[in-house]
Short mmCIF file of C-alpha atoms and ligand atoms in Angstrom, two decimals:
data_model
loop_
_atom_site.label_atom_id
_atom_site.label_comp_id
_atom_site.label_asym_id
_atom_site.label_seq_id
_atom_site.Cartn_x
_atom_site.Cartn_y
_atom_site.Cartn_z
CA MET A 1009 72.10 25.76 -5.98
CA PRO A 1010 69.35 24.07 -8.04
CA ARG A 1011 68.61 21.60 -5.14
CA CYS A 1012 67.87 24.57 -2.65
CA TRP A 1013 65.33 26.07 -5.18
CA PHE A 1014 63.69 23.01 -5.56
CA VAL A 1015 63.06 22.39 -1.80
CA PHE A 1016 61.88 25.84 -1.57
CA LEU A 1017 59.37 25.46 -4.51
CA PHE A 1018 58.11 22.33 -3.18
CA LEU A 1019 57.52 23.82 0.16
CA SER A 1020 55.59 26.68 -1.59
CA PHE A 1021 53.44 24.16 -3.25
CA ILE A 1022 52.56 21.95 -0.22
CA LEU A 1023 51.89 25.30 1.72
CA LEU A 1024 49.44 26.69 -1.20
CA LEU A 1025 47.76 23.42 -1.24
CA ALA A 1026 47.09 23.61 2.64
CA THR A 1027 45.88 26.85 2.30
CA ALA A 1028 43.36 26.19 -0.57
CA GLU A 1029 42.09 23.13 1.60
CA ALA A 1030 41.84 25.34 4.64
CA SER A 1031 39.69 28.19 2.85
CA GLN A 1032 37.31 25.47 1.54
CA CYS A 1033 36.37 24.29 4.90
CA SER A 1034 36.39 27.38 6.43
CA ILE A 1035 33.24 29.51 7.05
CA ARG A 1036 35.36 32.90 7.34
CA GLY A 1037 35.01 35.25 4.67
CA ILE A 1038 32.13 33.90 2.65
CA PRO A 1039 29.67 36.32 1.41
CA LEU A 1040 26.37 37.09 3.28
CA VAL A 1041 24.27 37.22 0.12
CA ARG A 1042 25.50 34.39 -2.52
CA ASN A 1043 24.84 33.22 -5.58
CA ILE A 1044 23.33 30.05 -5.96
CA SER A 1045 24.80 29.01 -9.40
CA GLU A 1046 28.05 29.96 -8.28
CA LEU A 1047 28.09 27.91 -4.97
CA PRO A 1048 30.35 24.42 -5.66
CA GLN A 1049 28.29 21.56 -7.29
CA ASP A 1050 29.10 18.03 -7.41
CA ASP A 1051 27.68 14.39 -7.83
CA TYR A 1052 29.71 12.98 -4.92
CA GLY A 1053 30.39 9.97 -6.52
CA ARG A 1054 27.04 9.09 -6.97
CA GLY A 1055 26.07 9.16 -10.85
CA GLY A 1056 22.98 11.40 -12.02
CA LEU A 1057 23.09 13.67 -9.10
CA SER A 1058 24.25 17.31 -8.85
CA HIS A 1059 24.09 18.82 -5.13
CA ILE A 1060 24.59 22.26 -3.91
CA THR A 1061 24.66 23.09 -0.49
CA VAL A 1062 22.87 26.44 -0.37
CA ALA A 1063 23.05 26.75 3.28
CA GLY A 1064 25.04 24.23 5.54
CA SER A 1065 26.67 23.40 8.87
CA VAL A 1066 29.75 22.39 7.66
CA SER A 1067 29.85 25.28 4.85
CA HIS A 1068 28.18 28.17 6.36
CA GLY A 1069 27.92 27.64 9.74
CA MET A 1070 24.21 27.16 10.29
CA LYS A 1071 23.21 25.20 13.40
CA GLU A 1072 19.76 24.07 13.23
CA ILE A 1073 18.89 24.02 9.52
CA GLU A 1074 20.52 22.99 6.34
CA VAL A 1075 19.03 23.72 2.82
CA TRP A 1076 20.44 21.55 -0.23
CA LEU A 1077 19.32 22.01 -4.00
CA GLN A 1078 20.02 18.62 -5.81
CA THR A 1079 18.98 17.68 -9.23
CA PHE A 1080 18.32 14.08 -10.22
CA SER A 1081 18.91 13.18 -13.99
CA PRO A 1082 16.39 10.66 -15.16
CA GLY A 1083 16.38 7.15 -13.50
CA SER A 1084 18.49 8.52 -10.43
CA ARG A 1085 17.60 8.43 -6.75
CA THR A 1086 18.92 8.35 -3.38
CA PRO A 1087 19.67 5.74 -1.50
CA ILE A 1088 16.98 3.88 0.85
CA HIS A 1089 17.76 5.57 4.05
CA ARG A 1090 16.35 7.19 7.27
CA HIS A 1091 17.30 9.82 9.91
CA SER A 1092 15.80 11.11 13.01
CA CYS A 1093 15.93 14.79 11.84
CA GLU A 1094 13.03 16.09 9.88
CA GLU A 1095 12.93 16.84 6.11
CA VAL A 1096 11.32 18.90 3.76
CA PHE A 1097 11.22 18.81 -0.13
CA VAL A 1098 9.88 21.30 -2.54
CA VAL A 1099 9.59 20.03 -6.00
CA LEU A 1100 11.21 22.72 -8.33
CA LYS A 1101 11.25 21.12 -11.53
CA GLY A 1102 10.43 17.52 -12.98
CA SER A 1103 8.57 14.68 -11.27
CA GLY A 1104 9.48 11.44 -9.75
CA THR A 1105 8.15 8.86 -6.74
CA LEU A 1106 8.54 8.89 -3.46
CA TYR A 1107 8.85 5.82 -1.66
CA LEU A 1108 8.11 5.65 2.12
CA ALA A 1109 7.85 3.19 4.40
CA SER A 1110 5.94 4.30 7.50
CA SER A 1111 7.54 1.15 9.77
CA SER A 1112 9.49 2.57 12.51
CA HIS A 1113 8.29 0.30 14.78
CA GLU A 1114 8.51 -2.77 13.22
CA LYS A 1115 11.67 -4.46 12.28
CA TYR A 1116 12.46 -3.59 8.99
CA PRO A 1117 10.89 -1.27 6.25
CA GLY A 1118 8.84 -3.39 4.15
CA LYS A 1119 7.35 -2.71 0.58
CA PRO A 1120 6.79 1.05 0.79
CA GLN A 1121 3.89 3.19 -0.08
CA GLU A 1122 4.41 5.10 -3.48
CA HIS A 1123 3.40 8.70 -3.61
CA PHE A 1124 3.65 10.38 -7.23
CA ILE A 1125 5.67 14.19 -6.58
CA PHE A 1126 5.12 16.95 -9.27
CA PRO A 1127 6.41 20.10 -9.80
CA ASN A 1128 5.36 22.99 -7.34
CA SER A 1129 4.62 19.73 -4.84
CA THR A 1130 5.95 19.84 -1.21
CA PHE A 1131 6.15 16.56 1.40
CA HIS A 1132 8.00 16.11 4.28
CA ILE A 1133 9.35 13.21 5.50
CA PRO A 1134 8.23 11.75 9.04
CA VAL A 1135 11.54 11.10 11.28
CA ASN A 1136 13.13 7.75 11.43
CA ASP A 1137 10.85 6.54 8.31
CA ALA A 1138 12.88 5.04 5.61
CA HIS A 1139 12.69 6.71 2.50
CA GLN A 1140 13.91 6.90 -1.06
CA VAL A 1141 13.21 9.53 -3.66
CA TRP A 1142 13.80 8.49 -7.42
CA ASN A 1143 13.29 10.34 -10.58
CA THR A 1144 11.19 7.88 -12.14
CA ASN A 1145 10.34 10.35 -15.38
CA GLU A 1146 12.26 9.20 -18.05
CA ASN A 1147 12.37 12.50 -20.05
CA GLU A 1148 13.09 15.30 -17.29
CA ASP A 1149 15.41 16.05 -14.62
CA LEU A 1150 14.03 16.80 -11.09
CA GLN A 1151 15.06 19.25 -9.31
CA VAL A 1152 14.28 19.72 -5.44
CA LEU A 1153 14.86 21.87 -2.82
CA VAL A 1154 15.89 20.10 0.43
CA ILE A 1155 15.68 21.32 4.25
CA ILE A 1156 16.64 19.19 7.04
CA SER A 1157 16.70 20.05 10.53
CA ARG A 1158 19.56 19.26 13.10
CA PRO A 1159 22.23 19.36 10.46
CA PRO A 1160 24.98 17.63 9.53
CA VAL A 1161 23.13 14.78 8.90
CA LYS A 1162 23.13 11.28 9.92
CA VAL A 1163 22.02 9.23 7.49
CA PHE A 1164 21.57 5.22 8.02
CA ILE A 1165 21.39 3.49 4.41
CA TYR A 1166 19.62 0.41 3.56
CA GLU A 1167 20.74 -2.21 1.06
CA ASP A 1168 17.16 -3.19 0.42
CA TRP A 1169 13.54 -2.55 2.09
CA SER A 1170 13.81 -5.96 4.15
CA VAL A 1171 17.07 -4.80 5.51
CA PRO A 1172 16.21 -4.67 9.47
CA HIS A 1173 16.33 -1.33 10.97
CA THR A 1174 19.22 -2.18 13.02
CA ALA A 1175 21.38 -3.59 10.05
CA ALA A 1176 21.07 -0.34 8.29
CA LYS A 1177 24.48 1.36 7.93
CA LEU A 1178 25.52 4.57 9.14
CA LYS A 1179 27.07 6.81 6.57
CA PHE A 1180 28.51 9.67 8.95
CA PRO A 1181 29.84 12.26 7.59
CA TYR A 1182 27.23 12.29 4.61
CA TYR A 1183 28.81 12.62 1.12
CA TRP A 1184 29.28 15.99 0.96
CA ASP A 1185 30.08 16.92 4.39
CA GLU A 1186 33.10 14.35 4.19
CA GLN A 1187 35.63 16.47 3.00
CA CYS A 1188 35.48 19.06 5.74
CA LEU A 1189 34.16 17.18 8.65
CA GLN A 1190 36.07 14.49 10.43
CA ALA A 1191 34.25 11.13 11.94
CA PRO A 1192 33.81 11.80 15.19
CA VAL A 1193 34.38 9.28 18.06
CA LYS A 1194 30.88 6.82 18.62
CA ASP A 1195 30.18 8.69 22.12
CA GLU A 1196 29.54 11.95 20.30
CA LEU A 1197 27.08 10.21 17.98
CA MET B 1186 -43.51 22.40 13.48
CA PRO B 1187 -41.86 25.27 11.81
CA ARG B 1188 -40.16 26.20 14.66
CA CYS B 1189 -38.58 22.82 15.28
CA TRP B 1190 -37.09 22.89 12.01
CA PHE B 1191 -35.84 26.13 12.40
CA VAL B 1192 -33.80 25.02 15.45
CA PHE B 1193 -32.79 21.93 13.63
CA LEU B 1194 -31.10 23.99 11.03
CA PHE B 1195 -29.84 26.46 13.15
CA LEU B 1196 -28.02 23.92 14.87
CA SER B 1197 -26.86 21.94 11.90
CA PHE B 1198 -25.38 25.06 10.47
CA ILE B 1199 -23.49 25.81 14.16
CA LEU B 1200 -22.31 22.27 14.00
CA LEU B 1201 -20.91 22.88 10.34
CA LEU B 1202 -19.14 25.99 11.03
CA ALA B 1203 -17.47 24.16 14.04
CA THR B 1204 -16.42 21.39 11.94
CA ALA B 1205 -15.03 23.88 9.39
CA GLU B 1206 -12.60 25.86 11.55
CA ALA B 1207 -11.85 22.25 13.44
CA SER B 1208 -10.37 21.04 9.99
CA GLN B 1209 -8.60 24.40 9.13
CA CYS B 1210 -6.67 24.14 12.27
CA SER B 1211 -6.36 20.70 12.16
CA ILE B 1212 -2.95 18.35 10.80
CA ARG B 1213 -5.38 15.13 10.30
CA GLY B 1214 -6.10 14.28 7.17
CA ILE B 1215 -3.66 16.65 5.27
CA PRO B 1216 -2.03 14.90 2.19
CA LEU B 1217 1.51 13.60 2.48
CA VAL B 1218 2.41 15.33 -0.95
CA ARG B 1219 0.56 18.77 -1.26
CA ASN B 1220 0.25 21.07 -4.48
CA ILE B 1221 1.75 24.52 -3.03
CA SER B 1222 -0.67 26.14 -5.37
CA GLU B 1223 -3.64 24.74 -3.84
CA LEU B 1224 -2.49 25.66 -0.29
CA PRO B 1225 -4.06 28.36 1.59
CA GLN B 1226 -2.65 32.01 0.52
CA ASP B 1227 -3.31 35.32 2.36
CA ASP B 1228 -1.91 38.67 2.65
CA TYR B 1229 -2.80 38.23 6.65
CA GLY B 1230 -3.71 42.10 6.89
CA ARG B 1231 -0.22 43.12 5.16
CA GLY B 1232 -0.70 44.77 1.98
CA GLY B 1233 1.28 43.86 -1.36
CA LEU B 1234 1.98 40.50 0.56
CA SER B 1235 1.18 36.89 -0.22
CA HIS B 1236 2.17 33.89 2.47
CA ILE B 1237 1.88 30.46 2.19
CA THR B 1238 2.86 27.98 4.94
CA VAL B 1239 4.86 25.38 2.59
CA ALA B 1240 5.50 23.23 5.78
CA GLY B 1241 4.28 24.56 9.30
CA SER B 1242 4.26 23.96 12.81
CA VAL B 1243 0.70 24.72 13.37
CA SER B 1244 -0.81 23.83 10.00
CA HIS B 1245 1.29 20.30 9.22
CA GLY B 1246 2.89 19.32 12.44
CA MET B 1247 6.41 20.32 12.18
CA LYS B 1248 8.40 20.72 15.04
CA GLU B 1249 12.29 21.69 14.08
CA ILE B 1250 11.48 23.54 10.90
CA GLU B 1251 9.15 25.50 9.02
CA VAL B 1252 9.02 26.65 5.29
CA TRP B 1253 7.35 29.67 3.76
CA LEU B 1254 6.28 30.61 0.11
CA GLN B 1255 6.18 34.39 -0.08
CA THR B 1256 5.57 37.46 -2.64
CA PHE B 1257 6.53 40.62 -2.22
CA SER B 1258 4.54 43.08 -4.33
CA PRO B 1259 6.83 46.29 -5.75
CA GLY B 1260 7.31 48.47 -2.52
CA SER B 1261 6.10 46.32 0.17
CA ARG B 1262 8.46 44.84 2.86
CA THR B 1263 8.32 42.65 6.26
CA PRO B 1264 8.56 44.82 9.26
CA ILE B 1265 11.98 45.70 10.99
CA HIS B 1266 11.92 42.67 13.27
CA ARG B 1267 14.37 39.95 14.98
CA HIS B 1268 14.20 36.28 16.15
CA SER B 1269 16.28 34.35 17.97
CA CYS B 1270 15.65 31.18 15.32
CA GLU B 1271 17.78 30.61 12.38
CA GLU B 1272 16.00 31.95 8.51
CA VAL B 1273 17.46 31.15 5.40
CA PHE B 1274 16.41 33.14 2.44
CA VAL B 1275 16.08 31.48 -1.34
CA VAL B 1276 15.21 34.33 -4.14
CA LEU B 1277 13.30 32.68 -6.75
CA LYS B 1278 11.85 35.52 -8.73
CA GLY B 1279 12.58 39.12 -8.57
CA SER B 1280 14.94 41.41 -6.42
CA GLY B 1281 15.16 43.70 -3.38
CA THR B 1282 17.06 44.89 -0.42
CA LEU B 1283 18.30 43.19 2.81
CA TYR B 1284 18.71 45.56 5.67
CA LEU B 1285 20.50 44.40 8.31
CA ALA B 1286 21.70 45.45 11.56
CA SER B 1287 24.37 43.51 13.01
CA SER B 1288 24.02 45.05 16.68
CA SER B 1289 22.42 42.82 18.87
CA HIS B 1290 25.06 43.42 21.54
CA GLU B 1291 24.30 47.39 21.27
CA LYS B 1292 21.20 49.13 22.83
CA TYR B 1293 19.04 49.36 19.80
CA PRO B 1294 19.65 48.46 16.04
CA GLY B 1295 21.03 51.50 14.28
CA LYS B 1296 21.59 52.23 10.76
CA PRO B 1297 21.42 48.99 8.97
CA GLN B 1298 23.81 47.41 6.10
CA GLU B 1299 22.07 47.38 2.89
CA HIS B 1300 22.41 44.08 0.61
CA PHE B 1301 20.96 43.57 -2.79
CA ILE B 1302 19.44 40.28 -3.38
CA PHE B 1303 18.92 38.94 -6.66
CA PRO B 1304 17.11 35.90 -8.55
CA ASN B 1305 18.81 32.48 -7.25
CA SER B 1306 20.41 34.14 -4.41
CA THR B 1307 20.25 33.06 -0.80
CA PHE B 1308 21.21 34.45 2.54
CA HIS B 1309 20.72 33.49 6.18
CA ILE B 1310 19.95 35.93 9.00
CA PRO B 1311 22.20 35.97 11.95
CA VAL B 1312 20.17 34.71 14.75
CA ASN B 1313 18.76 37.81 16.83
CA ASP B 1314 20.19 40.35 14.26
CA ALA B 1315 17.26 42.78 13.33
CA HIS B 1316 16.50 42.77 9.55
CA GLN B 1317 13.74 43.70 7.22
CA VAL B 1318 13.37 42.43 3.55
CA TRP B 1319 12.36 44.72 1.21
CA ASN B 1320 11.16 44.85 -2.62
CA THR B 1321 12.77 47.78 -3.91
CA ASN B 1322 12.33 46.94 -7.43
CA GLU B 1323 9.35 48.89 -8.84
CA ASN B 1324 8.85 46.99 -11.63
CA GLU B 1325 8.55 43.08 -10.47
CA ASP B 1326 7.39 40.73 -7.73
CA LEU B 1327 10.11 39.34 -5.18
CA GLN B 1328 9.36 35.69 -4.32
CA VAL B 1329 11.25 34.10 -1.71
CA LEU B 1330 11.36 30.60 0.07
CA VAL B 1331 11.84 31.35 3.60
CA ILE B 1332 12.89 28.35 6.12
CA ILE B 1333 13.06 29.17 9.68
CA SER B 1334 13.97 27.08 12.80
CA ARG B 1335 11.85 26.62 16.04
CA PRO B 1336 8.56 26.98 15.05
CA PRO B 1337 6.28 28.72 15.35
CA VAL B 1338 7.86 31.84 15.44
CA LYS B 1339 8.09 34.23 17.75
CA VAL B 1340 9.01 37.64 16.63
CA PHE B 1341 10.05 41.10 18.12
CA ILE B 1342 9.02 43.91 15.88
CA TYR B 1343 10.67 47.64 15.79
CA GLU B 1344 8.99 50.79 14.61
CA ASP B 1345 12.24 51.99 13.23
CA TRP B 1346 16.30 51.26 13.52
CA SER B 1347 16.49 53.36 16.74
CA VAL B 1348 14.20 51.50 18.90
CA PRO B 1349 15.90 49.85 21.75
CA HIS B 1350 15.95 46.27 21.55
CA THR B 1351 14.25 45.99 25.12
CA ALA B 1352 11.25 48.07 23.41
CA ALA B 1353 10.74 46.12 20.40
CA LYS B 1354 7.23 44.57 20.67
CA LEU B 1355 6.69 40.91 20.58
CA LYS B 1356 4.34 39.93 17.86
CA PHE B 1357 3.34 36.09 19.15
CA PRO B 1358 1.34 34.08 17.71
CA TYR B 1359 2.66 35.58 13.99
CA TYR B 1360 0.75 36.49 11.61
CA TRP B 1361 -0.28 33.39 9.74
CA ASP B 1362 -0.17 31.61 13.13
CA GLU B 1363 -3.06 33.75 14.82
CA GLN B 1364 -5.81 31.68 13.60
CA CYS B 1365 -5.11 28.35 15.14
CA LEU B 1366 -2.42 29.41 17.80
CA GLN B 1367 -3.78 30.71 21.09
CA ALA B 1368 -1.17 33.15 22.92
CA PRO B 1369 0.40 31.25 25.71
CA VAL B 1370 0.83 32.37 29.30
CA LYS B 1371 4.11 34.57 29.29
CA ASP B 1372 5.95 31.76 31.32
CA GLU B 1373 5.89 29.14 28.32
CA LEU B 1374 7.70 31.81 25.84
ZN1 LIG C 2011 15.99 11.85 3.53
ZN1 LIG C 2012 12.99 37.57 9.77
#
C-alpha cells in the first residue's frame, strides 16, 4: 500500500517540524551555563547585523533584564527608534556614532546630537529619547553588548528625525522576538 | 593678621572637601559616553576583587538595571549570597566555578551544584537562589560583566551553605553603594 506509506511519512514529517519549532521557542532544557558562540545568531532581515540574544525574555525566561550581543558591519545601524525601557550599551570592539535626540517633550526628535563611541566605552539611553547607533567606521565591525529592562522590547521606529513622536511606528514583537512571540491584543501593550 | 588667614584657609579646605565628596556622589555632569577604563575601580575591602560600576543606580541614576565589570584574582570569590533581583553574568576572560543551590523553598541552601564557567559563557541566577562565583583557576584572572535588575542591590549573605535562609545577613547598602547611599529605615526595604 504505497499510498498509506506516503500519508504516514507526510504526517511524521509534519510532526517533526512541529517539534522542532516548539523546542526553538521553549525555555525548557536550556543549559544553565551557555556558550555564547553556540547560541543562535541571525541578521533578522537587517543587512550588516549579527544579533545574538545572550539572555532573553522569549528565549530564556528572563523577566526584568535582557542581554544582546550585536555586531554591526561598517555602515550598518539600528533604525531611529525610542522605547520606554532603560538601555545600556557596552562597546566591546570597533567604534561608531550614537545619534541622540533628547526631545521626548517636543513634537518630533529633531536634529540629534552626535556622540563618538569607542572600544571599552559605555553609555545609556534616557528613557523614551529617540536614538540610533551607527557603525560609522569604514574599516571595522562595531560589537556591542546591549542590556534592556522590561523585556520583550517594544520599539517605536522613526523613518527620519522629523517624524512626529505620535507617528512613529510600533514594531512589536521586535525582529528577534517575532518567531516565538505572538503580537498581543492592543490592550496588553 | 595671620590668624584670620588661617581661618580662611581652613574654611576653604573644608569647602573643597565637601565639594569633592558631593561630586563623587552626584550624577550631575557625568558624560553620556564614558571610558570604562577611566571609571572608579576598587576592591571595596574584598581582597582579590576589582569592581567597576559601569552603569549604576547610585552613580549614574539608573532605575531598572545596573552593570558591573568585575575581576577576580585566582582564588577570590563572591560571598555565598542571594537576592530577589535577576542577575546575568557574561564571562569575558578566565574561568571558574559557579556554585548554585536551587533551594529557595528549603530551610537552608545545602550542598550547591557546581558549574564550570569559561570565556564567552553566560549564565543567569534564578531569583532568590543562593550562589557563589569563585575563580577556581589558579593561573588566570576571571573577568565578568554582571547585570542586575532593581538596583541598588540588596544582598543576603550566608557564612556557609548550611546557614538557614532566615539567618542570612542583609548587607545593604552593598560594598560599592555604601559611600553614597545611606541605609534606609527598615520599612523602605
Ligand atoms: Zn534602543
Ligand atoms: Zn549574585
